[in-house]
Coordinates of N, CA, C and O in Angstrom, one line a residue:
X1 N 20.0 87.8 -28.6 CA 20.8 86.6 -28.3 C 20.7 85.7 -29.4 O 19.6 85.6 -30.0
X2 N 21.7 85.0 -29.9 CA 21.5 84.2 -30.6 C 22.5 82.5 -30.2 O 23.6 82.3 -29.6
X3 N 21.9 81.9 -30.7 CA 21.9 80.3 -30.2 C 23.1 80.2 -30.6 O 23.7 80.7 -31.6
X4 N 23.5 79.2 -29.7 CA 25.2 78.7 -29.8 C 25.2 77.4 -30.6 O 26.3 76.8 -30.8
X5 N 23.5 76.9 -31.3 CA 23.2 75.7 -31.8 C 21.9 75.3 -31.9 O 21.0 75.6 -31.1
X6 N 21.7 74.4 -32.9 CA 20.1 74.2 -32.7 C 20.4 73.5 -31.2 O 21.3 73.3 -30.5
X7 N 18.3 73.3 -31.4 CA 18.6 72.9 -30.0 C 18.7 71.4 -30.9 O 18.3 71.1 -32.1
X8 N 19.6 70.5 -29.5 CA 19.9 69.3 -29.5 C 19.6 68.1 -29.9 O 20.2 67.1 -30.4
X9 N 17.5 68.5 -29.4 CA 16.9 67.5 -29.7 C 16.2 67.7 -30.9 O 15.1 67.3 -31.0
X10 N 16.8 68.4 -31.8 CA 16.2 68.6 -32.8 C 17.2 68.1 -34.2 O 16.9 67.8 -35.4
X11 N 18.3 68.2 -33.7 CA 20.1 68.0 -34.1 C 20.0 66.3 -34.3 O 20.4 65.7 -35.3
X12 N 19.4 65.9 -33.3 CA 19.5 64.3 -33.0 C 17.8 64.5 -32.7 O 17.1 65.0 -31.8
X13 N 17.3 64.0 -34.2 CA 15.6 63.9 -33.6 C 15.2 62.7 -33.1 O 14.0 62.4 -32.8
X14 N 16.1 62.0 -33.2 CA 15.5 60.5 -32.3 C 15.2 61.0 -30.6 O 14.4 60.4 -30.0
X15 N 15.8 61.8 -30.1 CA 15.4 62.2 -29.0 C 14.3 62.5 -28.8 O 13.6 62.1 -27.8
X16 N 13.8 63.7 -30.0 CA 12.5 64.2 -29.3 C 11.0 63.2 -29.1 O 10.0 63.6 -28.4
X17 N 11.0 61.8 -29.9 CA 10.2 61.2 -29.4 C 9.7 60.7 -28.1 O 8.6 60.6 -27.7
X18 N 11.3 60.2 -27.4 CA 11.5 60.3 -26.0 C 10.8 61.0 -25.2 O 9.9 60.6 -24.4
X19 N 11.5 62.0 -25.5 CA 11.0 63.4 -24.4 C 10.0 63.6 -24.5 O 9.6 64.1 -23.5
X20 N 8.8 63.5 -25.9 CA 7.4 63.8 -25.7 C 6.7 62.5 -25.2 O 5.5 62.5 -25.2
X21 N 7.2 61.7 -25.0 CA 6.8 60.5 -24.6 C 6.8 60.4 -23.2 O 6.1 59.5 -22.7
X22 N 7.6 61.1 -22.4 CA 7.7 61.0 -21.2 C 7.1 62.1 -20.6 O 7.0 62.1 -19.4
X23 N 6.7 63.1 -21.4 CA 6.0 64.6 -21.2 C 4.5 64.0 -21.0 O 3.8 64.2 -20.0
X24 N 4.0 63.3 -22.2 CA 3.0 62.4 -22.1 C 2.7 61.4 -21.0 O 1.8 61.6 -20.2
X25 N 3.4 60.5 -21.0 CA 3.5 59.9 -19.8 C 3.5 60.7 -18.7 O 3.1 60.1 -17.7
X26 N 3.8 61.9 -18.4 CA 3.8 62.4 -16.5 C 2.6 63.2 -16.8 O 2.3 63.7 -15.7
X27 N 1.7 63.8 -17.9 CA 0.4 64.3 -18.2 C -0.6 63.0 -17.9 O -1.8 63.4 -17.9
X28 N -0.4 61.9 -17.7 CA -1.0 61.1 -17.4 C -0.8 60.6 -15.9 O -1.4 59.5 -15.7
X29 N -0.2 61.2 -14.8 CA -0.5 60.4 -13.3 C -1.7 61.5 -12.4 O -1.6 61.8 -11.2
X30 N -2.5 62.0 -13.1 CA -3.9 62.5 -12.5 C -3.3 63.9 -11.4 O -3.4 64.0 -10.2
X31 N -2.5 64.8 -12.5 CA -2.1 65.8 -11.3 C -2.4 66.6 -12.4 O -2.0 66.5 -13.6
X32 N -3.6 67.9 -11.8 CA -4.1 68.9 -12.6 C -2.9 69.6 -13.5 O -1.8 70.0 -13.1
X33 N -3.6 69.5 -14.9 CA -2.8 70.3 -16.0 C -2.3 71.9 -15.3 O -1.2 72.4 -15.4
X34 N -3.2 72.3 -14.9 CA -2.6 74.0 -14.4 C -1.9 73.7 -13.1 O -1.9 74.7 -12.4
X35 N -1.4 72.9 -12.7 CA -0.6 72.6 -11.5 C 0.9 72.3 -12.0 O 1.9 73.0 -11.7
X36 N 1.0 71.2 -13.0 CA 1.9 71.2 -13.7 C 2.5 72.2 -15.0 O 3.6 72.1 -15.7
X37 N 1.4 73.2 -15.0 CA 2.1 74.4 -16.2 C 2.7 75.2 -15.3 O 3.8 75.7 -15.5
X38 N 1.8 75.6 -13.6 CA 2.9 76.5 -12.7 C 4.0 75.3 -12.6 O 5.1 75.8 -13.0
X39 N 4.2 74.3 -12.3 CA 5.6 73.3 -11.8 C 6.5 74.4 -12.6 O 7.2 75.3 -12.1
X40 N 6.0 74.0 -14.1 CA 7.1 74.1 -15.3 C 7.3 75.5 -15.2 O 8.4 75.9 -15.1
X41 N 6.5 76.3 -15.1 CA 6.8 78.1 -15.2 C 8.0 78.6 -13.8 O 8.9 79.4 -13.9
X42 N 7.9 77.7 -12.5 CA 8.3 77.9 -11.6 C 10.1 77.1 -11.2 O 11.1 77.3 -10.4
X43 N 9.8 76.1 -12.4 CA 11.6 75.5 -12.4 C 12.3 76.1 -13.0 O 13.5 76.2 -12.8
X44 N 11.6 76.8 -14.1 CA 11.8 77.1 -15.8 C 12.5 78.7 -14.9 O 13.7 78.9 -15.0
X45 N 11.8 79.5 -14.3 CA 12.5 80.9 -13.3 C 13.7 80.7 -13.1 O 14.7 81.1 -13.6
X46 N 13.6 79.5 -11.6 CA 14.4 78.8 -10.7 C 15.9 78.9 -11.4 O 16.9 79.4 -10.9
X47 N 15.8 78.2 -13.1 CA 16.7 78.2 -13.6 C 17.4 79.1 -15.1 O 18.1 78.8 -16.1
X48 N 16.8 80.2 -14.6 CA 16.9 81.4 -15.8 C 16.5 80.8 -17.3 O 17.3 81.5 -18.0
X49 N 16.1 80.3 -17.9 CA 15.4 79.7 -19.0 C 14.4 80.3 -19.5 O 13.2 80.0 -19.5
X50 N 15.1 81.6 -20.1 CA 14.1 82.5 -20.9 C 12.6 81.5 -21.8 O 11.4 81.5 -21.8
X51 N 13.9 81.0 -22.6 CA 13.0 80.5 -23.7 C 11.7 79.2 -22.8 O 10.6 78.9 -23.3
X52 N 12.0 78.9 -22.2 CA 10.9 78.2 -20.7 C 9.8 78.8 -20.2 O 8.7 78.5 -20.0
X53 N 10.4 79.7 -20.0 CA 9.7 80.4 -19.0 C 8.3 81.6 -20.2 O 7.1 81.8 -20.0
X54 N 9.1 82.1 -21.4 CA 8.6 82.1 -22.4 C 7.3 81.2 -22.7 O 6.2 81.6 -23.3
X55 N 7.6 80.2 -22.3 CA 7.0 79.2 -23.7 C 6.1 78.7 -22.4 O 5.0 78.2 -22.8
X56 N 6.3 78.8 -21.5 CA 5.9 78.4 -20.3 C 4.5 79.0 -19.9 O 3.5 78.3 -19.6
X57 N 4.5 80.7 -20.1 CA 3.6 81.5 -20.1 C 2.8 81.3 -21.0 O 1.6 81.5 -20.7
X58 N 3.1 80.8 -22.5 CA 2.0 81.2 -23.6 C 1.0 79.3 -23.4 O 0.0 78.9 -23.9
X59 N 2.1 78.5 -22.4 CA 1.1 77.2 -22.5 C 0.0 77.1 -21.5 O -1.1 76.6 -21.6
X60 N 0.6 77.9 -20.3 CA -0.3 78.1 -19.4 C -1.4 79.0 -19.5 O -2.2 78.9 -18.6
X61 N -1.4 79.9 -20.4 CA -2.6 80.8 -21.2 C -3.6 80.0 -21.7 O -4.7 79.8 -21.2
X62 N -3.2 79.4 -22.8 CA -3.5 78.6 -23.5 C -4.6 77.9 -22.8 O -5.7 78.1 -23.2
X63 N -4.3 77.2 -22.0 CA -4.6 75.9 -20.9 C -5.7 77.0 -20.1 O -6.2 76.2 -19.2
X64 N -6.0 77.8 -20.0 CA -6.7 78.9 -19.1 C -6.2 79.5 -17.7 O -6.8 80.1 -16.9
X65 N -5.1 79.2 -17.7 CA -4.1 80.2 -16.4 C -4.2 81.7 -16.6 O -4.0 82.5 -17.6
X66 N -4.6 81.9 -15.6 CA -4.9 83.9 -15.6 C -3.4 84.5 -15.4 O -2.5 83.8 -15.0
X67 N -3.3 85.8 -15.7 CA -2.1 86.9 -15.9 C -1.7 87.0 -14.2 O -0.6 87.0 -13.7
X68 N -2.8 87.2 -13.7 CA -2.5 87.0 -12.1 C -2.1 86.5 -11.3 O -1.6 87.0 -10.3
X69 N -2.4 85.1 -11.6 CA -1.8 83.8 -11.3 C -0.2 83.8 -11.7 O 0.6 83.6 -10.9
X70 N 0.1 83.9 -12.9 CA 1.1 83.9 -14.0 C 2.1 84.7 -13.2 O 3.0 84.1 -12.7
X71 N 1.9 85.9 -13.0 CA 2.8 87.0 -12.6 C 3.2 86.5 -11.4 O 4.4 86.4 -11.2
X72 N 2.3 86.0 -10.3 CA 2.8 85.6 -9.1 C 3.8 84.5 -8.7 O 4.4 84.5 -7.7
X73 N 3.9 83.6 -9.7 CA 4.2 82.8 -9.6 C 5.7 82.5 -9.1 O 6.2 81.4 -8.7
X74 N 6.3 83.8 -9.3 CA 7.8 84.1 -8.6 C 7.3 83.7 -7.4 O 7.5 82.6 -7.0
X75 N 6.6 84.7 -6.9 CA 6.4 85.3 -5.3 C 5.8 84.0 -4.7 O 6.3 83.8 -3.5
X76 N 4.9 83.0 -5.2 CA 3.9 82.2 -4.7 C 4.1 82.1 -3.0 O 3.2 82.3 -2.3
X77 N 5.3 81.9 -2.5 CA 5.2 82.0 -1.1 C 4.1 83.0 -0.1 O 3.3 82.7 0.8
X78 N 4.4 84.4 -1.0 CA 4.0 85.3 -0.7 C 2.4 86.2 -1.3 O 1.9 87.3 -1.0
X79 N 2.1 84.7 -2.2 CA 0.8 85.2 -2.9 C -0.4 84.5 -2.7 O -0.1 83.3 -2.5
X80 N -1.9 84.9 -2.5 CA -2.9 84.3 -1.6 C -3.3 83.6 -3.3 O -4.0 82.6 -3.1
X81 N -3.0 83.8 -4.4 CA -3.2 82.9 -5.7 C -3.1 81.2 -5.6 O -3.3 80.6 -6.7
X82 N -2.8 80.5 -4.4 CA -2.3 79.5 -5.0 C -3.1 78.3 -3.7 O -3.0 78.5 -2.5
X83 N -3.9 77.1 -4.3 CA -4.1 76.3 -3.4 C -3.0 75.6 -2.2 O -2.0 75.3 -2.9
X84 N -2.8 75.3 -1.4 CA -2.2 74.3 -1.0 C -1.8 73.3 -1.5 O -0.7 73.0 -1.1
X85 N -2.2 72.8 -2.1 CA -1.7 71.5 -2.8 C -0.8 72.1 -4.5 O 0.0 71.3 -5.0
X86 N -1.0 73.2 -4.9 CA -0.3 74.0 -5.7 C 0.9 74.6 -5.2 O 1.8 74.9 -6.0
X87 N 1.0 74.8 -3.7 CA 2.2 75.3 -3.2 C 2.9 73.7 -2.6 O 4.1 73.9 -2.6
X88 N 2.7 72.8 -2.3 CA 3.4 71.7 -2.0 C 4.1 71.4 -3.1 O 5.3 71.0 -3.1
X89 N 3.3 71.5 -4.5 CA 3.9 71.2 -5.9 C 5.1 72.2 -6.3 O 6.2 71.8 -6.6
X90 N 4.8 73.4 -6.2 CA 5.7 74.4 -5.9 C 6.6 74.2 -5.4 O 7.6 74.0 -6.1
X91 N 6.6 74.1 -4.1 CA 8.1 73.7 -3.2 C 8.9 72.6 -3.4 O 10.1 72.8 -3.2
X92 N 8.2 71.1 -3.9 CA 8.8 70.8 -4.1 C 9.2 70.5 -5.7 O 9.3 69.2 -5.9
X93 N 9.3 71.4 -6.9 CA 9.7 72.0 -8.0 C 10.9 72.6 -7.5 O 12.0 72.3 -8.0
X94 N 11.0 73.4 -6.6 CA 11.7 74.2 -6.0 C 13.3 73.5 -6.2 O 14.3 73.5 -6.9
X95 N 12.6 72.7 -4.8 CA 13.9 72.0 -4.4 C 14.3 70.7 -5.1 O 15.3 70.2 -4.7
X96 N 13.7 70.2 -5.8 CA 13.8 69.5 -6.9 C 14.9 69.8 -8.1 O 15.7 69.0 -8.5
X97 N 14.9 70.8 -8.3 CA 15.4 72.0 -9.4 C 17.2 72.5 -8.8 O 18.3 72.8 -9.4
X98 N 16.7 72.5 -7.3 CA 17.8 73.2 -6.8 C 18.3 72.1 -5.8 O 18.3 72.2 -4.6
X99 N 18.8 71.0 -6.5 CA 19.3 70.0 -5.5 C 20.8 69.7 -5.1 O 21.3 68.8 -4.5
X100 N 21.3 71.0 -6.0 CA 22.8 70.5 -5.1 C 22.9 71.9 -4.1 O 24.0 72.4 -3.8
X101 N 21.9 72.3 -3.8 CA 21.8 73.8 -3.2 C 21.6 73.1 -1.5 O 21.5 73.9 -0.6
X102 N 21.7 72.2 -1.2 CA 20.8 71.8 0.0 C 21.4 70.1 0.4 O 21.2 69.0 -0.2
X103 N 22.2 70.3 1.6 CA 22.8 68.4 1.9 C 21.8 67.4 1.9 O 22.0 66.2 1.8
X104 N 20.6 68.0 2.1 CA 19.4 67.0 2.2 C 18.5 67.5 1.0 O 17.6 68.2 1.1
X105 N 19.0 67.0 -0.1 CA 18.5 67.6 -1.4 C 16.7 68.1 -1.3 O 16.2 69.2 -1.4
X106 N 16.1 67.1 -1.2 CA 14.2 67.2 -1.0 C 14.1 67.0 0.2 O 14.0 65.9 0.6
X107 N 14.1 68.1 1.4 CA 13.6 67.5 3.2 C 12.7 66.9 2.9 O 12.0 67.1 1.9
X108 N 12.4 65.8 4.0 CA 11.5 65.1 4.8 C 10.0 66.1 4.4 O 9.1 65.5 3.9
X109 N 10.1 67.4 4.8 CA 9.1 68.2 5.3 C 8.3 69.0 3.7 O 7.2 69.6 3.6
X110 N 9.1 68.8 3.2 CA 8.5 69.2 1.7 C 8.3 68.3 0.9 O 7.4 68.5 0.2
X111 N 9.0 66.9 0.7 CA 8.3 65.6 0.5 C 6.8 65.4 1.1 O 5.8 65.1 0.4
X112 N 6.9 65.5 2.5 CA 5.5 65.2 3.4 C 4.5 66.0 2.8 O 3.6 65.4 2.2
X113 N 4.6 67.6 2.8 CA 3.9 68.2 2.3 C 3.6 67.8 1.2 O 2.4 67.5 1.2
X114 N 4.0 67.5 0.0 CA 3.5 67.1 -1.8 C 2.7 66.0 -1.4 O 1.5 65.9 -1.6
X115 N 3.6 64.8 -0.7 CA 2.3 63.7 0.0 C 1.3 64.0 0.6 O 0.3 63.3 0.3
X116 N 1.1 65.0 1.4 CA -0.1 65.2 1.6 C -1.4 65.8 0.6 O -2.5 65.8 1.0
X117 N -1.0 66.1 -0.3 CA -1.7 66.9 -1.8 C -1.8 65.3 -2.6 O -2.8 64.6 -2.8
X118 N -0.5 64.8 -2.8 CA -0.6 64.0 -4.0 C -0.7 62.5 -3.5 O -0.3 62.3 -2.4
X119 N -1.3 61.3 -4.4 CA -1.1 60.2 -4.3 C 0.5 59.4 -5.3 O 1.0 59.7 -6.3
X120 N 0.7 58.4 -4.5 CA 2.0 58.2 -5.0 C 2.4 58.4 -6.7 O 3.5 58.9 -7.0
X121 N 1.1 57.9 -7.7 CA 1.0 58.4 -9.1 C 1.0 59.7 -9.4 O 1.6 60.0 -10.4
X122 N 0.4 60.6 -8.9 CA 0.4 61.8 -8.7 C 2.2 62.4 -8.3 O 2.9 63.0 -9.2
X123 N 2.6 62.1 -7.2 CA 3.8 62.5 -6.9 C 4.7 62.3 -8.0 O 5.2 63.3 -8.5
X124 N 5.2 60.8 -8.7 CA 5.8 59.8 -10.0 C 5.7 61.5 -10.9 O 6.7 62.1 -11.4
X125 N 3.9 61.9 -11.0 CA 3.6 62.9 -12.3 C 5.3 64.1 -12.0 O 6.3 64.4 -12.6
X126 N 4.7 64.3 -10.8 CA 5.0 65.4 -10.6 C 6.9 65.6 -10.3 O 7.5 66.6 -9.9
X127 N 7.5 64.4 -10.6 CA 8.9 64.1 -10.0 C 9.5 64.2 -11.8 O 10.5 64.8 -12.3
X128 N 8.4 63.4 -12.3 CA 8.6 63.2 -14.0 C 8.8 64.3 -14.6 O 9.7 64.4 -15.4
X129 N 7.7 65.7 -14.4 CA 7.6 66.4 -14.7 C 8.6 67.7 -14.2 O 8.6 68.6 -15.0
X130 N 9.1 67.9 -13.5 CA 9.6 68.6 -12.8 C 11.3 68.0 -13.4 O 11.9 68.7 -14.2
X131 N 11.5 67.1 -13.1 CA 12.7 66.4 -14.2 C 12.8 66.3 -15.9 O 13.9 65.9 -16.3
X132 N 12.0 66.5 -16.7 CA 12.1 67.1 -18.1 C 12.0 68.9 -17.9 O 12.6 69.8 -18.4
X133 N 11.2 68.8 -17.2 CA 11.4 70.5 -17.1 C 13.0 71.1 -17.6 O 13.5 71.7 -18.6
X134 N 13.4 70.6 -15.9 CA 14.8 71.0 -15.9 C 15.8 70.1 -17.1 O 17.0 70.4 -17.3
X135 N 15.1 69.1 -17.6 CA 16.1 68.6 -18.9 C 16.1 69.8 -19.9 O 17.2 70.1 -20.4
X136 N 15.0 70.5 -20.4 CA 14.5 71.4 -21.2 C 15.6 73.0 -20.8 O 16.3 73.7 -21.5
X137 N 15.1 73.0 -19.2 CA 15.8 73.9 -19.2 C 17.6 74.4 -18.9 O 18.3 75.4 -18.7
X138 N 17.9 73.0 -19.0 CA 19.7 72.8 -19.0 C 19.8 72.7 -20.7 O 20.4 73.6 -21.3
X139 N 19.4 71.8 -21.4 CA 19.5 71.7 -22.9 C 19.1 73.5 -23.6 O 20.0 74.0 -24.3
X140 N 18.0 74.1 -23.3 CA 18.1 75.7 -23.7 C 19.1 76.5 -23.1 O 19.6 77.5 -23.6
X141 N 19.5 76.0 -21.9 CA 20.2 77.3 -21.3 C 21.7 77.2 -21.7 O 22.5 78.1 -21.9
X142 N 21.9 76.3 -21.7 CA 23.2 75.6 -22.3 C 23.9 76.2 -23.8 O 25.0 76.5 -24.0
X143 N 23.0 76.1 -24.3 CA 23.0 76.6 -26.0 C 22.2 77.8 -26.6 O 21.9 78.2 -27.8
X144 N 22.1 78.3 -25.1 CA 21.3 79.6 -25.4 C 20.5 80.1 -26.4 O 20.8 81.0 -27.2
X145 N 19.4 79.2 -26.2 CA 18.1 78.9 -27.3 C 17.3 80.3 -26.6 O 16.8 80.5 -25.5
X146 N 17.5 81.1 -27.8 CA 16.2 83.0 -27.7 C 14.5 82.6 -27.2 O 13.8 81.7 -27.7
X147 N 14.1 83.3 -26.4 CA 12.6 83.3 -25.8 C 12.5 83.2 -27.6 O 13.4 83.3 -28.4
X148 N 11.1 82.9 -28.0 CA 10.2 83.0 -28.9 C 10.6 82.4 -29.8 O 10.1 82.6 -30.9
X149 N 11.4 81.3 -29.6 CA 11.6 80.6 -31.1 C 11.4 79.0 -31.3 O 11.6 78.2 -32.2
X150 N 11.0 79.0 -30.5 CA 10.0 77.4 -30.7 C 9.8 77.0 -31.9 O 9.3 77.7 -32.8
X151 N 10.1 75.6 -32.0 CA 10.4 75.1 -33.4 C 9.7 73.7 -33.8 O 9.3 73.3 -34.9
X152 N 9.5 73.2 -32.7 CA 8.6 72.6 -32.3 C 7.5 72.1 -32.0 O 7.4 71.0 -31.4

């Protein structure tokens, strides 16, 4: 595959201070780093973003996420890998990601659930994070940026 363009924010690098500033900022509302590497691994799927999901895998390695954990991460519904409060984060990643899929974009009942796991800072992390995700992954998918080429 080859790119229809650099990526964007690299085109216009006044952007990427932005974006790592706000990456920073939602690493900062006290919601575990490996909670937010599955978010990102699991929006980054949601929305076919090779190069995401890619990059997604080698940060959450990195960070000490196991292969097991990793692999499941499609399935999580279906996988005993994941705390509760990791699947509230999940679901609502989910539907977060997938909001014109659904007339009540985030139910009541999957909001409740992440509230019950997160504190309102916590939730901010996790709404922030879950929203550059999918900025990342409409700006790669768009311009069809190749898994492995992180430039950045």
């Amino acid at each position: 595959m080859k790119a229809r363009m650099q990526n964007p924010a690299t085109v216009i690098p006044e952007a990427m201070p932005a974006i790592f500033g706000l990456i920073e900022a939602a690493k900062k509302g006290g919601v575990p780093e490996s909670t937010l590497e599955l978010v990102h691994l699991r929006a980054s799927q949601v929305n076919a973003c090779g190069f995401c999901v890619e990059f997604g895998v080698r940060s959450a390695k990195k960070s000490g996420e196991t292969d097991e954990r990793l692999h499941a991460v499609a399935a999580w519904r279906e996988s005993p890998h994941f705390s509760d409060e990791e699947r509230a984060a999940l679901a609502l990643a989910e539907y977060v990601t997938r909001i014109a899929d659904n007339p009540d974009a985030v139910p009541d009942a999957v909001w409740d659930a992440a509230a019950d796991h997160y504190d309102e800072k916590q939730l901010a992390s996790l709404v922030l994070w879950i929203g550059v995700t999918n900025l990342f992954n409409r700006i790669n998918v768009t311009t069809r940026q190749p898994a492995g080429t992180q430039t950045w």
